[in-house]
Coordinates of C-alpha atoms in Angstrom, one line a residue:
Chain R
M1 CA -18.2 184.3 56.6
S2 CA -15.3 186.1 57.8
I3 CA -12.1 184.4 57.2
P4 CA -8.7 186.2 58.5
V5 CA -6.3 186.6 55.8
G6 CA -3.6 188.8 54.1
D7 CA -2.9 191.7 56.5
E8 CA -4.8 189.8 59.5
A9 CA -3.5 186.7 59.0
T10 CA -1.3 185.3 61.7
G11 CA 1.6 182.8 61.4
T12 CA 3.8 182.6 58.1
G13 CA 3.5 180.5 55.0
P14 CA 0.3 179.5 53.6
V15 CA -2.1 177.9 55.6
Q16 CA -2.0 174.1 55.3
Q17 CA -5.3 173.1 56.9
G18 CA -8.2 174.8 58.2
P19 CA -10.3 177.0 56.6
P20 CA -10.3 176.7 52.6
E21 CA -8.8 179.5 50.8
P22 CA -11.3 182.1 50.1
R23 CA -12.7 183.0 47.0
G24 CA -14.4 186.0 44.9
G25 CA -17.7 186.8 46.8
D26 CA -16.3 185.9 50.2
I27 CA -15.9 188.5 53.4
V28 CA -12.1 188.6 54.5
R29 CA -10.6 190.5 57.4
R30 CA -8.4 192.6 55.1
H31 CA -6.8 195.3 57.4
R32 CA -5.5 194.9 60.6
L33 CA -6.5 197.5 63.6
S34 CA -2.9 199.2 63.5
T35 CA -3.1 199.5 59.8
R36 CA -6.8 201.4 59.7
L37 CA -5.9 203.4 62.8
W38 CA -2.5 204.9 61.5
H39 CA -4.4 205.4 58.2
W40 CA -7.1 207.4 59.3
V41 CA -5.1 209.6 61.9
N42 CA -2.6 210.1 59.0
A43 CA -4.8 210.9 56.3
F44 CA -6.4 213.8 58.7
T45 CA -2.9 214.9 59.8
I46 CA -1.2 215.2 55.8
F47 CA -4.1 217.2 54.9
V48 CA -3.4 219.4 57.7
M49 CA 0.3 219.4 57.0
L50 CA -0.1 220.2 53.5
M51 CA -2.6 223.0 54.1
S52 CA -0.9 224.7 56.8
G53 CA 2.4 224.2 54.5
M54 CA 0.8 225.8 51.8
M55 CA -0.1 228.9 54.2
I56 CA 3.8 229.0 55.3
F57 CA 4.8 228.9 51.7
N58 CA 2.6 231.7 51.2
A59 CA 4.6 234.0 53.4
H60 CA 7.8 233.6 51.0
P61 CA 6.4 231.6 47.3
R62 CA 9.5 231.2 46.0
L63 CA 12.1 228.0 45.9
Y64 CA 16.0 228.2 45.7
W65 CA 18.7 225.9 45.9
G66 CA 21.6 226.2 48.1
K67 CA 22.5 227.5 51.4
Y68 CA 20.8 231.0 51.2
G69 CA 18.1 232.4 49.1
V70 CA 15.9 235.7 49.4
N71 CA 14.6 237.9 46.8
A72 CA 17.8 238.9 45.0
D73 CA 18.7 235.3 44.3
H74 CA 17.5 233.3 41.5
A75 CA 14.3 231.4 42.7
W76 CA 13.8 228.0 40.6
L77 CA 10.1 228.2 41.2
Q78 CA 8.1 231.2 42.0
I79 CA 4.5 231.6 42.5
G80 CA 3.3 235.2 41.9
A81 CA 1.2 237.9 40.0
A82 CA 2.0 239.8 37.1
G83 CA -0.3 242.8 36.6
D84 CA -3.5 240.9 36.7
R85 CA -2.6 237.9 36.1
G86 CA -1.7 234.8 38.3
Q87 CA 1.8 232.9 37.3
L88 CA 3.6 229.7 37.9
R89 CA 7.4 229.9 37.1
V90 CA 9.4 227.0 36.8
G91 CA 13.0 227.6 35.8
D92 CA 12.1 229.7 32.4
M93 CA 8.4 228.2 31.8
R94 CA 5.8 230.1 32.9
I95 CA 2.2 229.0 33.1
E96 CA -0.7 231.3 33.8
T97 CA -2.7 230.3 36.6
T98 CA -4.8 233.2 37.4
G99 CA -7.7 232.3 39.8
V100 CA -6.1 229.3 41.5
L101 CA -2.4 230.4 42.2
G102 CA -1.1 233.7 42.4
L103 CA -3.9 235.7 42.1
W104 CA -7.5 234.7 42.8
K105 CA -10.6 235.7 44.5
D106 CA -11.3 235.3 48.1
Q107 CA -14.6 234.1 49.9
A108 CA -15.9 237.5 49.6
G109 CA -14.8 238.2 46.1
V110 CA -11.9 240.4 47.2
V111 CA -9.1 240.0 44.7
K112 CA -5.7 238.1 46.8
R113 CA -2.3 238.2 45.5
R114 CA -0.9 235.1 47.3
A115 CA 0.4 231.9 46.2
F116 CA -2.3 229.4 47.3
P117 CA -5.8 230.0 47.3
W118 CA -7.8 230.4 50.5
W119 CA -9.6 227.0 49.8
A120 CA -6.3 225.2 49.9
T121 CA -4.7 227.0 53.3
I122 CA -5.0 226.6 57.1
P123 CA -6.4 228.9 58.1
S124 CA -8.2 230.2 55.0
S125 CA -7.2 233.7 55.4
Y126 CA -3.5 235.0 55.6
S127 CA -2.0 234.2 59.0
L128 CA 1.7 232.8 58.7
A129 CA 1.6 232.6 62.9
D130 CA -1.4 230.2 62.7
G131 CA -0.3 228.2 59.7
R132 CA 2.8 227.2 61.9
R133 CA 0.7 226.5 64.7
W134 CA -1.1 223.9 63.0
H135 CA 2.1 222.7 61.0
F136 CA 4.5 222.3 64.3
F137 CA 1.3 220.8 66.2
F138 CA 0.7 218.2 63.6
A139 CA 4.4 217.6 62.8
W140 CA 4.5 215.9 66.1
V141 CA 1.7 213.7 65.7
L142 CA 2.8 212.8 62.0
V143 CA 6.6 211.6 63.7
F144 CA 4.9 210.0 66.7
S145 CA 2.1 208.2 64.6
G146 CA 4.5 207.4 61.6
L147 CA 7.0 205.8 64.0
G148 CA 4.4 204.0 66.1
Y149 CA 3.4 202.5 62.8
W150 CA 6.8 201.6 61.4
F151 CA 7.6 199.6 64.7
I152 CA 4.2 197.8 64.9
S153 CA 4.5 196.9 61.2
F154 CA 8.0 195.4 61.9
L155 CA 6.8 193.7 64.8
N156 CA 3.6 192.2 63.5
R157 CA 5.3 191.2 59.8
H158 CA 3.1 193.4 58.1
V159 CA 5.9 195.1 56.1
Q160 CA 8.0 191.6 55.7
R161 CA 4.8 189.8 54.7
D162 CA 2.5 192.4 52.9
L163 CA 4.6 195.3 51.6
L164 CA 7.7 194.1 50.7
L165 CA 8.0 192.7 47.1
R166 CA 8.5 189.1 46.5
R167 CA 11.6 187.9 44.5
E168 CA 9.0 186.9 41.5
E169 CA 7.7 190.3 41.9
L170 CA 10.7 192.0 40.8
H171 CA 10.7 190.6 37.6
P172 CA 10.4 192.9 34.5
R173 CA 8.0 190.8 32.5
H174 CA 5.8 190.8 35.8
F175 CA 6.1 194.8 36.0
W176 CA 5.2 195.4 32.7
K177 CA 2.1 192.8 32.7
E178 CA 0.8 194.9 36.0
I179 CA 1.3 198.3 34.5
R180 CA -0.5 196.9 31.6
D181 CA -3.3 195.5 33.7
H182 CA -3.4 198.8 35.7
A183 CA -3.9 200.7 32.5
R184 CA -6.7 198.6 31.4
L185 CA -8.1 198.7 34.9
R186 CA -8.0 195.4 35.4
F187 CA -7.8 194.9 38.9
P188 CA -6.8 191.6 40.3
S189 CA -10.1 189.3 41.7
G190 CA -10.8 186.6 43.7
S191 CA -8.0 185.3 46.3
A192 CA -5.4 187.4 44.0
A193 CA -7.1 190.5 45.4
L194 CA -6.1 189.1 49.0
Q195 CA -2.5 190.8 48.3
Y196 CA -1.3 194.2 47.3
N197 CA 0.1 193.9 43.7
S198 CA 3.5 195.2 43.3
L199 CA 2.9 198.6 42.1
Q200 CA 0.7 199.1 45.2
K201 CA 3.6 197.7 47.2
I202 CA 5.9 200.3 45.5
A203 CA 3.6 203.1 46.1
Y204 CA 3.0 202.2 50.0
L205 CA 6.8 201.6 50.3
S206 CA 7.5 204.8 48.9
V207 CA 5.2 206.7 50.9
L208 CA 6.4 204.9 54.2
F209 CA 9.9 204.6 53.7
I210 CA 10.9 207.5 51.5
L211 CA 8.6 210.2 51.3
L212 CA 7.7 210.2 55.1
P213 CA 11.2 210.2 56.4
M214 CA 12.4 212.9 53.9
I215 CA 9.8 215.2 54.5
V216 CA 10.3 215.1 58.2
L217 CA 14.0 215.4 57.6
T218 CA 14.1 218.0 55.3
G219 CA 11.4 219.9 57.9
L220 CA 14.0 219.4 60.4
T221 CA 16.7 220.8 58.4
M222 CA 15.0 224.1 58.0
S223 CA 14.9 224.5 61.8
P224 CA 17.9 226.6 62.7
G225 CA 17.5 225.2 66.4
V226 CA 18.0 221.6 64.8
N227 CA 20.7 222.9 62.4
A228 CA 22.9 223.7 66.0
A229 CA 22.4 219.8 67.3
W230 CA 22.4 218.3 63.8
P231 CA 24.6 220.3 61.3
W232 CA 25.0 217.1 59.3
L233 CA 21.4 217.3 57.8
L234 CA 22.5 220.3 55.9
D235 CA 25.2 218.7 54.5
L236 CA 22.7 215.8 53.5
F237 CA 20.5 217.8 51.6
G238 CA 22.8 220.8 50.3
G239 CA 22.1 223.4 52.4
R240 CA 18.7 225.0 54.3
Q241 CA 17.2 226.4 50.9
S242 CA 17.9 223.1 49.1
A243 CA 16.2 221.2 52.0
R244 CA 13.1 223.6 51.6
S245 CA 12.7 223.0 47.9
I246 CA 13.0 219.4 48.6
H247 CA 10.7 219.6 51.6
F248 CA 7.9 221.2 49.0
L249 CA 8.8 218.4 46.2
C250 CA 8.1 215.7 48.9
A251 CA 4.9 217.4 49.8
S252 CA 4.1 217.5 46.0
G253 CA 4.3 213.8 46.0
F254 CA 2.2 213.1 49.0
A255 CA -0.5 215.2 46.9
L256 CA 0.1 213.1 43.7
F257 CA -0.2 210.1 45.9
I258 CA -3.6 210.9 47.2
L259 CA -4.7 211.6 43.9
V260 CA -3.7 208.5 42.7
H261 CA -4.9 206.6 45.9
V262 CA -8.0 208.0 46.0
L263 CA -9.0 207.6 42.1
M264 CA -8.0 203.7 42.7
V265 CA -10.0 203.4 45.6
V266 CA -13.1 205.1 43.4
L267 CA -12.1 202.7 40.5
A268 CA -11.7 199.5 42.5
G269 CA -15.2 200.1 44.5
P270 CA -15.4 203.1 47.1
F271 CA -17.9 201.2 49.2
N272 CA -15.9 198.2 49.8
E273 CA -12.5 199.5 50.0
M274 CA -13.6 202.3 52.6
R275 CA -15.3 199.3 54.7
S276 CA -12.1 197.6 54.6
M277 CA -10.3 200.5 55.9
I278 CA -12.8 201.4 58.5
T279 CA -14.1 198.1 59.8
G280 CA -11.3 195.8 58.1
R281 CA -13.7 193.8 56.4
F282 CA -13.5 193.3 52.5
R283 CA -15.6 191.4 49.9
L284 CA -13.4 189.6 47.6
P285 CA -13.9 190.3 44.3
K286 CA -15.9 187.8 42.2
E287 CA -13.4 186.1 39.9
R288 CA -13.3 187.1 36.2
E289 CA -14.7 184.6 34.0
L290 CA -12.3 183.3 31.7
Chain P
M1 CA -32.2 232.3 34.8
I2 CA -30.4 229.8 36.7
T3 CA -28.4 227.1 34.7
R4 CA -27.2 224.3 35.5
R5 CA -23.3 225.2 35.8
K6 CA -24.4 228.3 37.9
L7 CA -26.7 226.1 40.1
I8 CA -23.6 223.3 40.8
G9 CA -21.1 226.4 41.1
S10 CA -23.0 227.8 44.0
I11 CA -23.8 224.4 45.7
A12 CA -20.1 224.0 45.7
A13 CA -19.0 227.7 46.9
G14 CA -21.7 227.1 49.2
A15 CA -20.6 223.9 50.8
G16 CA -16.9 225.3 50.6
G17 CA -17.8 228.3 52.3
L18 CA -19.7 226.4 55.0
M19 CA -16.8 224.1 55.4
M20 CA -14.2 226.7 55.8
S21 CA -16.0 229.0 58.1
G22 CA -16.1 225.6 60.2
C23 CA -12.6 225.5 59.8
N24 CA -12.2 229.0 60.7
K25 CA -14.4 228.8 63.9
I26 CA -11.8 225.7 64.8
N27 CA -9.0 228.0 63.9
T28 CA -9.6 230.8 66.7
D29 CA -11.2 228.7 69.5
P30 CA -9.4 229.3 72.3
K31 CA -9.0 225.9 73.3
V32 CA -7.7 224.8 70.0
R33 CA -5.2 227.3 70.3
T34 CA -4.1 226.6 73.5
L35 CA -3.7 223.2 72.4
L36 CA -1.9 223.8 69.0
Q37 CA 0.2 226.1 71.1
S38 CA 1.2 223.4 73.6
A39 CA 3.6 221.9 70.8
E40 CA 5.7 224.9 71.4
G41 CA 7.1 224.1 74.8
L42 CA 7.3 220.2 73.3
T43 CA 9.5 221.5 70.5
M44 CA 12.0 223.9 72.7
R45 CA 12.2 220.8 75.0
A46 CA 13.2 218.5 72.4
Q47 CA 15.8 220.7 70.7
R48 CA 17.3 221.7 74.2
I49 CA 17.2 218.0 75.1
I50 CA 19.1 217.3 71.1
A51 CA 21.5 220.6 71.5
D52 CA 24.1 220.9 74.0
R53 CA 23.4 224.5 75.3
S54 CA 26.7 225.7 73.7
A55 CA 26.0 223.5 70.6
L56 CA 27.0 226.4 67.7
A57 CA 25.0 227.2 64.8
P58 CA 26.7 226.3 61.5
E59 CA 29.2 229.0 60.3
F60 CA 30.1 229.4 56.9
S61 CA 33.3 230.9 54.8
R62 CA 33.5 234.1 53.0
T63 CA 32.4 232.3 49.9
D64 CA 29.0 231.5 51.2
L65 CA 28.1 235.1 51.8
S66 CA 24.7 236.1 50.2
P67 CA 25.3 238.9 47.3
V68 CA 22.8 241.4 48.9
F69 CA 21.7 240.6 52.6
R70 CA 18.4 241.3 52.8
A71 CA 16.9 244.0 55.3
N72 CA 13.8 243.3 56.7
G73 CA 11.4 244.9 59.3
T74 CA 12.1 248.3 60.3
R75 CA 14.1 249.6 57.7
I76 CA 14.8 253.2 59.4
P77 CA 13.2 254.1 62.9
V78 CA 11.1 256.9 62.9
G79 CA 11.2 259.6 65.4
T80 CA 13.7 262.6 66.2
D81 CA 15.6 260.8 68.8
Y82 CA 17.1 258.4 66.5
E83 CA 17.3 260.8 63.7
A84 CA 19.7 262.8 65.7
H85 CA 21.4 259.9 66.7
R86 CA 21.9 258.6 63.0
L87 CA 22.9 262.3 61.7
A88 CA 25.8 262.0 64.6
N89 CA 26.9 258.7 63.6
F90 CA 25.7 257.5 67.0
E91 CA 28.1 259.1 69.3
N92 CA 26.0 259.8 71.9
W93 CA 24.0 256.2 71.4
R94 CA 24.6 254.6 75.0
L95 CA 23.6 251.0 75.5
T96 CA 22.2 250.7 79.1
F97 CA 22.0 247.2 80.8
D98 CA 20.0 247.0 84.1
G99 CA 17.2 245.3 85.7
L100 CA 18.4 242.4 87.8
V101 CA 22.1 243.1 87.9
A102 CA 24.4 243.9 90.5
R103 CA 26.1 246.5 88.4
P104 CA 24.4 248.2 85.9
L105 CA 26.3 249.5 82.9
S106 CA 25.8 252.4 80.7
L107 CA 27.9 251.9 77.5
S108 CA 29.0 254.2 74.7
L109 CA 29.5 252.6 71.2
A110 CA 33.5 253.4 71.5
Q111 CA 33.5 251.4 74.7
I112 CA 31.6 248.6 73.1
R113 CA 33.7 248.5 70.1
S114 CA 36.9 248.2 72.4
M115 CA 35.9 245.2 74.0
P116 CA 36.4 241.5 72.9
R117 CA 34.8 240.9 69.6
R118 CA 33.8 237.8 67.9
T119 CA 33.1 237.6 64.3
Q120 CA 30.9 234.8 62.7
I121 CA 29.6 234.2 59.6
T122 CA 26.1 232.7 60.0
R123 CA 22.5 232.4 58.2
H124 CA 19.9 234.4 58.8
D125 CA 16.6 233.0 58.7
C126 CA 13.4 234.7 58.5
V127 CA 10.5 233.1 59.8
E128 CA 9.1 233.6 56.2
G129 CA 11.3 231.0 54.7
W130 CA 14.2 232.8 53.1
S131 CA 17.7 232.6 54.3
A132 CA 20.6 235.2 54.1
I133 CA 24.4 234.4 55.1
G134 CA 26.2 237.3 56.4
Q135 CA 29.3 238.1 58.7
W136 CA 28.6 239.6 62.1
T137 CA 31.3 241.4 64.3
G138 CA 30.0 242.1 67.9
V139 CA 30.9 242.1 71.3
P140 CA 29.5 238.4 73.0
L141 CA 26.7 239.4 75.4
K142 CA 28.5 236.9 77.9
V143 CA 31.0 239.6 78.2
L144 CA 28.3 242.1 79.3
L145 CA 26.6 240.0 81.4
D146 CA 29.7 239.1 83.2
Q147 CA 30.6 242.6 83.8
A148 CA 27.0 243.5 85.0
G149 CA 27.0 240.4 86.8
L150 CA 23.4 239.3 87.2
R151 CA 21.1 239.2 90.5
S152 CA 19.1 235.9 91.6
G153 CA 16.3 235.8 90.3
A154 CA 16.8 236.6 86.5
R155 CA 15.5 234.5 84.2
Y156 CA 15.6 236.3 81.1
L157 CA 16.7 239.3 79.0
I158 CA 14.5 241.9 77.3
F159 CA 16.1 244.0 74.6
H160 CA 14.5 247.3 74.1
C161 CA 14.7 248.6 70.9
A162 CA 14.6 252.2 69.6
D163 CA 11.8 251.1 66.8
R164 CA 8.6 251.0 66.6
Y165 CA 6.9 248.5 64.3
T166 CA 3.4 249.4 63.2
Q167 CA 1.7 249.6 66.7
A168 CA 4.1 249.0 69.3
N169 CA 7.7 249.8 70.4
Y170 CA 9.7 246.8 69.3
Y171 CA 11.3 244.6 71.8
E172 CA 12.4 240.6 72.1
S173 CA 13.4 238.5 75.0
I174 CA 15.7 235.3 75.2
D175 CA 16.4 232.9 78.3
L176 CA 19.9 232.4 79.8
I177 CA 20.8 229.5 77.7
D178 CA 20.8 231.5 74.6
A179 CA 22.2 235.0 76.9
F180 CA 25.4 232.9 77.6
H181 CA 25.7 231.0 74.4
P182 CA 29.1 231.9 72.6
Q183 CA 27.6 233.0 69.0
T184 CA 25.1 235.5 71.0
I185 CA 26.4 238.9 70.3
L186 CA 25.5 242.3 70.1
A187 CA 26.6 243.2 66.6
W188 CA 27.9 246.3 65.2
A189 CA 29.2 245.6 61.9
L190 CA 28.0 243.5 59.0
N191 CA 30.3 242.1 56.3
D192 CA 33.4 244.2 57.4
E193 CA 31.0 247.7 57.2
I194 CA 29.8 249.7 60.2
L195 CA 26.3 248.1 60.7
P196 CA 23.9 249.7 58.2
V197 CA 21.0 251.3 59.5
A198 CA 18.3 249.1 57.4
N199 CA 20.4 246.1 59.6
G200 CA 19.6 247.6 63.0
A201 CA 22.5 250.2 63.5
P202 CA 24.3 250.6 65.9
L203 CA 23.6 247.2 67.4
R204 CA 21.7 244.5 67.0
L205 CA 21.2 241.0 68.8
R206 CA 22.4 237.9 67.1
V207 CA 20.9 234.8 68.5
E208 CA 22.0 232.4 65.9
R209 CA 19.8 229.1 67.0
Q210 CA 16.5 231.0 66.5
L211 CA 14.4 232.7 63.5
G212 CA 15.0 236.4 62.6
Y213 CA 12.4 238.3 64.2
K214 CA 14.5 237.2 67.4
H215 CA 17.4 239.1 66.7
A216 CA 16.2 242.8 67.7
K217 CA 17.7 245.4 66.1
Y218 CA 18.7 249.2 67.2
V219 CA 18.9 247.8 70.8
Q220 CA 19.3 250.7 73.3
R221 CA 18.4 248.9 76.6
I222 CA 18.9 245.2 78.1
E223 CA 16.9 244.4 80.9
A224 CA 17.4 241.6 83.2
V225 CA 13.9 240.2 84.5
A226 CA 12.5 237.4 86.3
N227 CA 9.5 237.0 84.0
L228 CA 8.3 238.3 80.9
T229 CA 4.8 239.3 82.0
S230 CA 5.4 242.9 82.6
Q231 CA 6.9 243.7 79.5
G232 CA 4.3 244.7 76.4
L233 CA 1.4 242.3 76.5
G234 CA 3.7 240.0 78.4
R235 CA 4.4 237.6 75.7
G236 CA 8.0 238.3 75.2
G237 CA 8.3 240.3 72.1
Y238 CA 6.5 242.7 69.2
W239 CA 5.7 239.5 67.2
E240 CA 4.6 237.4 70.1
D241 CA 2.3 240.3 71.2
Y242 CA 0.5 241.0 68.4
H243 CA 1.0 238.4 65.7
D244 CA 1.0 235.1 67.8
Y245 CA 4.7 234.3 66.7
E246 CA 6.5 231.7 69.1
W247 CA 8.3 232.9 71.6
Y248 CA 10.7 230.0 71.2
A249 CA 11.9 230.4 67.6
G250 CA 14.3 227.4 67.0
I251 CA 12.0 226.4 64.4

């Protein structure tokens, strides 16, 4: 049996008549086509952006605050090699990263002194020009697919109905309960699993409406051509080098989101979760025995 | 003996290697490269739509100047010709302006310095990601363009430089929108000093809405052309020819 619910249900408010409320074990239609399509296009795009972005970072592995910044100026973050050791420096804190950051061996076993290692970058051997080509092609994909998803998701009320937090979800006690449930890996079951929980909603909203626009705008702020058209972007982010730092932090935010997101999928049942994001069909977890 | 750790390690490395060689094959595929490169045209058109052709790059105040303005690329051109000019303080240096122009020019440095000048404090953005803010003084390119008078058919300006960078002579090119832009100057001073050799003495191009590699140093000849195919490998610049950088460097 396949019951349209959640993401794919039409109309507003709870269904009064018609099919009964689905229960644990039922197969329901969970993610609508626009969500599934965007998810996979975006997943691929984000990986290309992160990996080509790391290649671009390798060209100058230092981050600054302010309008300018180059080797003679103070970098708040730096990845480099000191002697035969790789090192990440953040402020005054130094972390040894030999083998992963700053100094590592490539596929052929040759020692390289670059920030991010070959397996994390596009392409895998150093080429700023190629990294930029991948980055600036997929930047357009990121922007167009993101704008399209925004547009469709407001239009079909996915944002309003499934993503925005309801009043009762904003209560601290509710948050605290959800945090405890998450920490104990007690995920919602039965019909409660039809909806995103509030931590999930906050994560998705942050990616969709904070990280995505921020990373695009800080990216544009680094462009001298865009600076001439929209100089206010520089004021917004505090200068080109600040924008570059924020761009890097947003990218780190994406990496962190992916890590937690994939971990949650694995913990919640990777087969069922993957199926729901590919075909849309999701088997509701059985209600827990009380 | 093969330990489990070694086995898992080599399987992971093998899988990774396979994936990476696959990725590298994709990266070198000419069709993929053409597709990826198509974004350059889109980016250029989009930037030309959102920015007026005379929209200015941000200008800064003296308090924003970088303490040290980094010199990049060629720091001192090799060759006896340039060295002779350098030792003579560029007294005999001449800038020629020819190609598709009505009145070819040959100007001494003294003549150029006595022409109308523009001083601007702008940010220099390297393709690598760093930035430095400096104050430039020079003759607006428009002044030279008006003197020489472009002939019909001229679409680009090629800047021929006195330096050879690794395997080829450095050159760069811009289109007429950037050529006539009020901030596009041939600079002969940096931070109130005569332009240092490391920064492109005696003349360097400033094209403020694009990245650093477009700002040709050691400029000795400007050529107005109908297209870019006849120079170098035909992509409009040293970095474009040999290192696949974009010709339009607005991002």
